[in-house]
Coordinates of C-alpha atoms in Angstrom, one line a residue:
Chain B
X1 CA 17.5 -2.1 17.7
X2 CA 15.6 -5.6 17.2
X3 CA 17.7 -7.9 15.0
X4 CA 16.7 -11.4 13.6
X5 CA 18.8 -13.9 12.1
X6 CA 18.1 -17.2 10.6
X7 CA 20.6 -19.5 10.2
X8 CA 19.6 -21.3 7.4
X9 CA 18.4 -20.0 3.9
X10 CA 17.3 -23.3 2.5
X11 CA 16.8 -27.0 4.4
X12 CA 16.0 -30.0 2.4
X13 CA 14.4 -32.8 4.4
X14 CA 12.8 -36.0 3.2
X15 CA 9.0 -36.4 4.1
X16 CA 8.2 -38.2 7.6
X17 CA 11.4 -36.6 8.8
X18 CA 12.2 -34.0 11.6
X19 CA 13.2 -30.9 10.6
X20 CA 14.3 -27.5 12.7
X21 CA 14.3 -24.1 11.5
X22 CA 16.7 -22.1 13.4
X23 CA 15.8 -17.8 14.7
X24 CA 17.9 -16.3 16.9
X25 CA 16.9 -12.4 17.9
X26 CA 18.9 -9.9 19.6
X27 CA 17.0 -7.1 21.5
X28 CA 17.9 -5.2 24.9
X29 CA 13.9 -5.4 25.6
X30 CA 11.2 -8.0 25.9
X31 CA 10.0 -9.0 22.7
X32 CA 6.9 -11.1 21.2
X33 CA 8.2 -13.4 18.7
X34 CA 6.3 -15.0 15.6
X35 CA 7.0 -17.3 13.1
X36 CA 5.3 -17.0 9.6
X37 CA 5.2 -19.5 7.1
X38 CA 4.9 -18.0 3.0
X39 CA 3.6 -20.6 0.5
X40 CA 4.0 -20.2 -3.1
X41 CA 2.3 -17.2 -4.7
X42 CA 0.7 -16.3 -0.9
X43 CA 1.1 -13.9 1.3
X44 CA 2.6 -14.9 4.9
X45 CA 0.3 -16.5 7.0
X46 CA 0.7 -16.7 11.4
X47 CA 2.0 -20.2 12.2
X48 CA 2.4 -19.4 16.0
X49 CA 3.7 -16.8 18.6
X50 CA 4.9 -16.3 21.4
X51 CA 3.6 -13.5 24.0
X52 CA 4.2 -15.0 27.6
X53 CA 3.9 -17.8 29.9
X54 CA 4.8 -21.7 28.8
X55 CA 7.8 -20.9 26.3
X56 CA 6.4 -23.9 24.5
X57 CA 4.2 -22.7 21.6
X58 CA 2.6 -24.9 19.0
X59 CA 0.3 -24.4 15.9
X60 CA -2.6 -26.0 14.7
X61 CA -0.7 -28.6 11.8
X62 CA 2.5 -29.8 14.1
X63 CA 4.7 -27.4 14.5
X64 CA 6.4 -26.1 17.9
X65 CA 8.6 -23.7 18.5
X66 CA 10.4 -23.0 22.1
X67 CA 11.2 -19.7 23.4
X68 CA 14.5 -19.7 24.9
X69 CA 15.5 -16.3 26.9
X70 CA 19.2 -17.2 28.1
X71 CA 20.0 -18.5 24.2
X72 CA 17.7 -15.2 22.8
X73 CA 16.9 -18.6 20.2
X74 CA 13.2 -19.4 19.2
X75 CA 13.8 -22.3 17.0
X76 CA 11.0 -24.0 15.2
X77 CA 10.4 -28.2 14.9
X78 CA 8.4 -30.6 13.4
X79 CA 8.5 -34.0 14.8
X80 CA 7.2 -35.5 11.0
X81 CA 7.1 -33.2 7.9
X82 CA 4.8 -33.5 4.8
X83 CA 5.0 -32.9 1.3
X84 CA 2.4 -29.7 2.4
X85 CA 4.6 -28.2 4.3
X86 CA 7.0 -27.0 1.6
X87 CA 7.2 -23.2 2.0
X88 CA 9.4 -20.7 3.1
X89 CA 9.3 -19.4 6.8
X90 CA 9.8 -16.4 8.4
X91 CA 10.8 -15.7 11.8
X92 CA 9.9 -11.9 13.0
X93 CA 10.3 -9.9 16.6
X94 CA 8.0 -7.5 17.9
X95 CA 9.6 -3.8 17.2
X96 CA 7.3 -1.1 19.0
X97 CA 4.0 -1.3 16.4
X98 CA 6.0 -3.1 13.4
X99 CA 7.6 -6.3 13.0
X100 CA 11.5 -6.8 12.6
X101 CA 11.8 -10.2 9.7
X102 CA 14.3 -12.4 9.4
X103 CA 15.8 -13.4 6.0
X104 CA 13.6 -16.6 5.8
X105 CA 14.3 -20.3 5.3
X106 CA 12.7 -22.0 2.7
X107 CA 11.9 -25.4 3.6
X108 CA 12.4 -28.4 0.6
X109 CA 10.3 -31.7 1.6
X110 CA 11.2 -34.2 -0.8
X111 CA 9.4 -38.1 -1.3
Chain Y
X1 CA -11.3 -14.0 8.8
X2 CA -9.3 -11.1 7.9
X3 CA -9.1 -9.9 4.2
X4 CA -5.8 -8.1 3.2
X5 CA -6.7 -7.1 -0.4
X6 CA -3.9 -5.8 -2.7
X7 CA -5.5 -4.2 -6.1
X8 CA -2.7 -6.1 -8.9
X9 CA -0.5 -9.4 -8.5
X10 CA 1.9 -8.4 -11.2
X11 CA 2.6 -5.0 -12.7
X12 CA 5.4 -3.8 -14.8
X13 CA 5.7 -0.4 -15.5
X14 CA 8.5 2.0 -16.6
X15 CA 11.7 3.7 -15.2
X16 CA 10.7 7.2 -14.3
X17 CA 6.7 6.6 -13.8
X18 CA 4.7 7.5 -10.6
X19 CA 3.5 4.1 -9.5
X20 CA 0.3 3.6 -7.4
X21 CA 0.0 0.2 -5.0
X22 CA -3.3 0.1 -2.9
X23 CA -4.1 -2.3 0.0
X24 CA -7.3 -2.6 1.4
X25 CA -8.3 -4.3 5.0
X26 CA -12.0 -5.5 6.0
X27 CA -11.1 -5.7 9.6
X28 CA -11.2 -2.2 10.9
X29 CA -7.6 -3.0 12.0
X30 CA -6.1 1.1 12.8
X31 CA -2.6 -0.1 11.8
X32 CA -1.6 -0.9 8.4
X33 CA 2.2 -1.7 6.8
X34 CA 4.3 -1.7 3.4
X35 CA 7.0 -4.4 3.5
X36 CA 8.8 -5.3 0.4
X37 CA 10.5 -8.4 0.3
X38 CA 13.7 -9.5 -1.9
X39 CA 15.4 -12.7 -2.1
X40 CA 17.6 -13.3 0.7
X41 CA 16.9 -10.3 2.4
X42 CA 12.9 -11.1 4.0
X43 CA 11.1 -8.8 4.3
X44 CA 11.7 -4.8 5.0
X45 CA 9.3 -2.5 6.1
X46 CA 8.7 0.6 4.1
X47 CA 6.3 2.7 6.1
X48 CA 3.8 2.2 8.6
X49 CA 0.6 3.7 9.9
X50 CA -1.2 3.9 13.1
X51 CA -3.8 6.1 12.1
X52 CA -5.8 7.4 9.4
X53 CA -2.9 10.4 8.3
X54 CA -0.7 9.1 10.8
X55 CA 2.8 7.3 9.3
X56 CA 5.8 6.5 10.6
X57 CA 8.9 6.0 8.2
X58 CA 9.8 1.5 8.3
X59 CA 13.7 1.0 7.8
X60 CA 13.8 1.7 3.7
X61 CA 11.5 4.7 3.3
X62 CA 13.9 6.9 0.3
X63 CA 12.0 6.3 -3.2
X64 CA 8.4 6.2 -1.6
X65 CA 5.4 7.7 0.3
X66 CA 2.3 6.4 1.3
X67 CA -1.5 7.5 2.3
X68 CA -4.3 6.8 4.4
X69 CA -7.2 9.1 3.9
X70 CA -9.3 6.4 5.0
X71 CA -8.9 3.9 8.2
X72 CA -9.1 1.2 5.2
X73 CA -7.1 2.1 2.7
X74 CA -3.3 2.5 2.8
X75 CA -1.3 3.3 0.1
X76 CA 2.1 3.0 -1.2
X77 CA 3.3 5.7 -3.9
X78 CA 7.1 5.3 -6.2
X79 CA 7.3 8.9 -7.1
X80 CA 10.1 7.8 -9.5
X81 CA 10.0 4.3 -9.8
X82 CA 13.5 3.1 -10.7
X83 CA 14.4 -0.7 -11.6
X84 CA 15.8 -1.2 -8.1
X85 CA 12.9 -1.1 -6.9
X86 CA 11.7 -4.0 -8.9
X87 CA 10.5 -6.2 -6.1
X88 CA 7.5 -8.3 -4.4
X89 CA 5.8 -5.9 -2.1
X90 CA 3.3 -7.0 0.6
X91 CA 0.6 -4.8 2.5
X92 CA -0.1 -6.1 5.9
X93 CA -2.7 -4.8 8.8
X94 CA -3.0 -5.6 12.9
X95 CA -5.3 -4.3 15.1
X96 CA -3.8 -2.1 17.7
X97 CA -6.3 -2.8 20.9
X98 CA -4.2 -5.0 22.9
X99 CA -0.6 -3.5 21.8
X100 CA 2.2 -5.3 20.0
X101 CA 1.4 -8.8 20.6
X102 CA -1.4 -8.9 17.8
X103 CA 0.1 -10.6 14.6
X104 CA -0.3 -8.8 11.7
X105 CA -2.5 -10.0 8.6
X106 CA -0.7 -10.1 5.2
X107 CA -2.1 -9.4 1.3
X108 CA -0.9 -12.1 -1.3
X109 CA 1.5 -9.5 -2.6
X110 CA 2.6 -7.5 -5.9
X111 CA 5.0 -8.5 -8.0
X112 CA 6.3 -5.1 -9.7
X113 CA 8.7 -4.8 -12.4
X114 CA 10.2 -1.4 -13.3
X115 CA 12.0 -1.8 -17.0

């Protein structure tokens, strides 16, 4: 069975600063991997995914997240975050028609 | 865009009661998901369907059911609610043409309180 685990449950980070969100998965088949990103009072929204091809996958507002088979790790970055980008984020693995979650990290961007 | 509709951000309702939580999609998507989601524990999937009267059981089914008469409509049902069920719960639909790959589309959620 799919697994996902998130290292972190909370990251504070000051704003113009890098940040990574850690996901590692553990499955004994391929796997599509997404990260989702849950602002306050919202549902979760698609930041990016990974299907195939360049293991480098980036979203529209910075983030980037690398697919990384031999470390079963798909670890999301941002080179500069904003005040915005407070949220919590989800990283999730592809299991048959469903989705496998991890527990989330909720990102704290402070001034 | 896609519209995920749940029908009531907050509800509070009573230990014992038969609750009712609909979900509604605009996107013709065939599959449609319960999740419920608790602090520290993201989210877990309830049920799923594929089909209109097709489920499949998620990883915490005990305490619910759920319906799709209608390709749009899915449903999740607490026959008994009890307070640990007390929870955010979020409805979420994909389209199935090109398999798993599709991401899925989320509801902004209900908040339920059983007291």
């Amino acid at each position: 069975a799919q697994s996902v685990t998130q290292l972190d449950s909370q990251v504070p980070v000051f704003e113009e600063a890098p940040v990574e969100l850690r996901c590692n998965y553990s499955s004994s088949v391929s796997v599509y991997l997404f990260w989702y990103v849950q602002y306050p009072n919202q549902g979760l929204q698609l930041l990016l995914k990974y299907l195939s091809g360049s293991t480098l996958v980036e979203s529209i507002n910075g983030f980037e997240a690398e697919f990384n088979k031999s470390q079963t790790s798909f670890h999301l970055r941002k080179p500069s975050v904003h005040i915005s980008d407070t949220a919590e984020y989800f990283c999730a693995v592809t299991r048959r028609r469903a989705l496998t979650f991890g527990s989330g990290t909720r990102l704290q961007v402070q001034p | 865009d896609v519209k995920v509709t749940q029908s009531s951000r907050y509800l509070v309702k009573r230990t014992g009661e038969k609750v009712f939580l609909e979900c509604v999609q605009d996107m013709d998507h065939e599959n449609m998901f319960w999740y419920r989601q608790d602090p520290g524990l993201g989210l877990r999937l309830i049920y799923f369907s594929y089909d209109v009267k097709m489920k499949e059981k998620g990883d915490i089914p005990e305490g619910y059911s759920v319906s799709r008469e209608k390709k749009e409509r899915f449903s999740l049902i607490l026959e008994s609610a009890s307070t640990n069920q007390t929870s955010m719960y979020l409805c979420a639909s994909s389209s199935a043409l090109t398999g798993a790959g599709q991401p899925q589309h989320f509801g902004d959620g209900t908040r339920l309180s059983i007291l």
